[in-house]
Tab-separated table of C-alpha atoms in Angstrom:
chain	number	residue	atom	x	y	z
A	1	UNK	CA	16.450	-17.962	0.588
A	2	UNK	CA	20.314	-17.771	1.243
A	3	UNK	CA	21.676	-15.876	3.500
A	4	UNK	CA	25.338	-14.482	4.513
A	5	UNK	CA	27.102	-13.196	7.884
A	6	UNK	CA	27.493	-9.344	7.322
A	7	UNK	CA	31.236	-8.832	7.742
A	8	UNK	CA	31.976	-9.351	11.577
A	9	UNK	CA	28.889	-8.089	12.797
A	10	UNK	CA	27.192	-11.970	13.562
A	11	UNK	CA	24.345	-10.856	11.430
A	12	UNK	CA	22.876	-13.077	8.897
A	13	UNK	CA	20.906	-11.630	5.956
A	14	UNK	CA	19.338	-12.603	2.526
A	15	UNK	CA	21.680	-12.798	-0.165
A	16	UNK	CA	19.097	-10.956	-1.960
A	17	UNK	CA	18.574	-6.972	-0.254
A	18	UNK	CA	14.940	-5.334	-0.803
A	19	UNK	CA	16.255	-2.062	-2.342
A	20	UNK	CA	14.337	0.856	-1.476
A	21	UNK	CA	15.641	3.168	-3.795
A	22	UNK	CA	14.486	5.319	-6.525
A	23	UNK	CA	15.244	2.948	-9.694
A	24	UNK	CA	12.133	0.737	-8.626
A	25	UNK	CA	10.031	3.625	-7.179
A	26	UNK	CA	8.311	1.326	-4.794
A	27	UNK	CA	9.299	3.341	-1.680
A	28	UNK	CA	8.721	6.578	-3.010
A	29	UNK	CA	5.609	6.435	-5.939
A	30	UNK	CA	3.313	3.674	-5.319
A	31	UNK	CA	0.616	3.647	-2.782
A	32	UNK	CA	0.963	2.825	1.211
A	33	UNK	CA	-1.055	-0.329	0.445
A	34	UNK	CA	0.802	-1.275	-2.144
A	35	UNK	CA	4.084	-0.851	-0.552
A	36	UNK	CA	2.962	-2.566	2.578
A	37	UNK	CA	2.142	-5.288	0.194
A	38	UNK	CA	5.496	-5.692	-1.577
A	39	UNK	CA	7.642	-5.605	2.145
A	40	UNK	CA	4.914	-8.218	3.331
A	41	UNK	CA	5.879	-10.479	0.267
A	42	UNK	CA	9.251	-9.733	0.295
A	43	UNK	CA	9.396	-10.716	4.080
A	44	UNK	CA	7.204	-14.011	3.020
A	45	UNK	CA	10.199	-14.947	0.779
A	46	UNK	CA	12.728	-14.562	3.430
A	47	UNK	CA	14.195	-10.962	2.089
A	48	UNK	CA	15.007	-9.704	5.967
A	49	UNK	CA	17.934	-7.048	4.820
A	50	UNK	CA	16.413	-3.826	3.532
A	51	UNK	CA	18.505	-0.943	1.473
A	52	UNK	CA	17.293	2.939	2.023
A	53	UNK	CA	18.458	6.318	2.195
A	54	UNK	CA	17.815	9.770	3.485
A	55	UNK	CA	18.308	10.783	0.404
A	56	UNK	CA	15.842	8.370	-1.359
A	57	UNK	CA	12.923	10.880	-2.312
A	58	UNK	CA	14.485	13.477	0.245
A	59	UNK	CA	13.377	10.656	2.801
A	60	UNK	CA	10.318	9.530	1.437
A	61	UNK	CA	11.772	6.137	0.533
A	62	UNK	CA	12.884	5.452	4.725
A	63	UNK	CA	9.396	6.985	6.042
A	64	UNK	CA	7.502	4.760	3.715
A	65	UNK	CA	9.473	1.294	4.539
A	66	UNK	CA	8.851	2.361	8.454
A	67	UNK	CA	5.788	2.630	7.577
A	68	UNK	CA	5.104	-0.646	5.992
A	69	UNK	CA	7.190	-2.260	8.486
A	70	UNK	CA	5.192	-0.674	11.493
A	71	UNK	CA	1.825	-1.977	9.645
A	72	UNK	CA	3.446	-5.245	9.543
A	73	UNK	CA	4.048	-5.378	13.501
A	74	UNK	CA	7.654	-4.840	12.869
A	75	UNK	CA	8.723	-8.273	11.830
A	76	UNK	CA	11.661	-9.852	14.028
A	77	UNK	CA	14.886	-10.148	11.993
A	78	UNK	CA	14.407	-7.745	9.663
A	79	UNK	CA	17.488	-5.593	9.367
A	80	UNK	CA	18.160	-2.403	7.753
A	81	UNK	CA	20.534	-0.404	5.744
A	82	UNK	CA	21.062	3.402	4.992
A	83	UNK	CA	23.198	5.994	4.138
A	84	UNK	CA	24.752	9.543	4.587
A	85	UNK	CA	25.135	11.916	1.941
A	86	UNK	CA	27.676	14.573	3.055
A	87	UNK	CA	27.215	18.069	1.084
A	88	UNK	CA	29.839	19.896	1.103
A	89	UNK	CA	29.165	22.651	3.381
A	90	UNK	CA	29.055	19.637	6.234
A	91	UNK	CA	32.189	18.514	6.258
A	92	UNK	CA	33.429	20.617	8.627
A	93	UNK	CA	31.738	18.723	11.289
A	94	UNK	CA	31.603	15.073	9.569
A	95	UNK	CA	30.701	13.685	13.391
A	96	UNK	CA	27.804	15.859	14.055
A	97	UNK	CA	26.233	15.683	10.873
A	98	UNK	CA	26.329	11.637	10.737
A	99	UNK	CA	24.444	11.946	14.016
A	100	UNK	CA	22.211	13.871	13.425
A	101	UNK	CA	21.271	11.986	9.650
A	102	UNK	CA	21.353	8.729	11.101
A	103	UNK	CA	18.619	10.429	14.039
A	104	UNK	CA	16.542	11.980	11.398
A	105	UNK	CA	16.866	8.426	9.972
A	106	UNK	CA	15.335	6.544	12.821
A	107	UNK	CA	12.891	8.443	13.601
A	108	UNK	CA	11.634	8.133	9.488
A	109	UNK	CA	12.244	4.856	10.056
A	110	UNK	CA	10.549	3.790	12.771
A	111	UNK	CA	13.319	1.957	14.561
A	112	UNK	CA	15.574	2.382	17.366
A	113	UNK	CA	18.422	1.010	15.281
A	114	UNK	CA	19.515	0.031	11.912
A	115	UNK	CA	22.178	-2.313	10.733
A	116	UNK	CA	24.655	-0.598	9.073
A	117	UNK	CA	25.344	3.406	7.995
């Protein structure tokens, strides 16, 4: 596997990113087994940088990849990836809500931190 430094952050992750979004459905449709399954061979082939969402299956997608990853004993190195979707009635507090997405996040997750927002 290749990897790359993330911008300035030091962090070096597979060129190639385990999506977790809806497109492939893994996260969100296929069985627990199954998904712990495709992390644990993704892992196996060096993928350590992982791509989710809140907003992947209304949080299905990060709750399922915590859980794979918690089956797996929480592999060392792995680093994650997610996102904030702001709707519109948010933005009048852009700080709050971020915080409080990116909790919600973690705690789907599994994790006390994640890579990048």
């Amino acid at each position: 596997m290749e990897y790359r430094t993330l911008g300035r952050t030091g962090l070096r992750v597979s060129a190639i990113a385990f999506g977790c979004g809806p497109v492939s459905g893994w996260m969100a449709e296929l069985p627990p087994d199954e998904q712990c399954a495709v992390v644990r061979r993704a892992i196996e082939l060096g993928i350590n940088w992982f791509d989710t969402a809140a907003g992947y299956g209304d949080g299905t997608s990060e709750a399922s990849l915590g859980a794979a990853l918690a089956r797996l004993g929480h592999p060392a190195g792995i680093h994650i990836a997610t996102k904030v979707r702001y709707p519109a009635e948010r933005l009048g507090d852009i700080g709050a809500y971020t915080r409080a997405s990116v909790a919600a996040s973690l705690k789907r997750l599994g994790v006390a931190q994640v890579a990048l927002v």
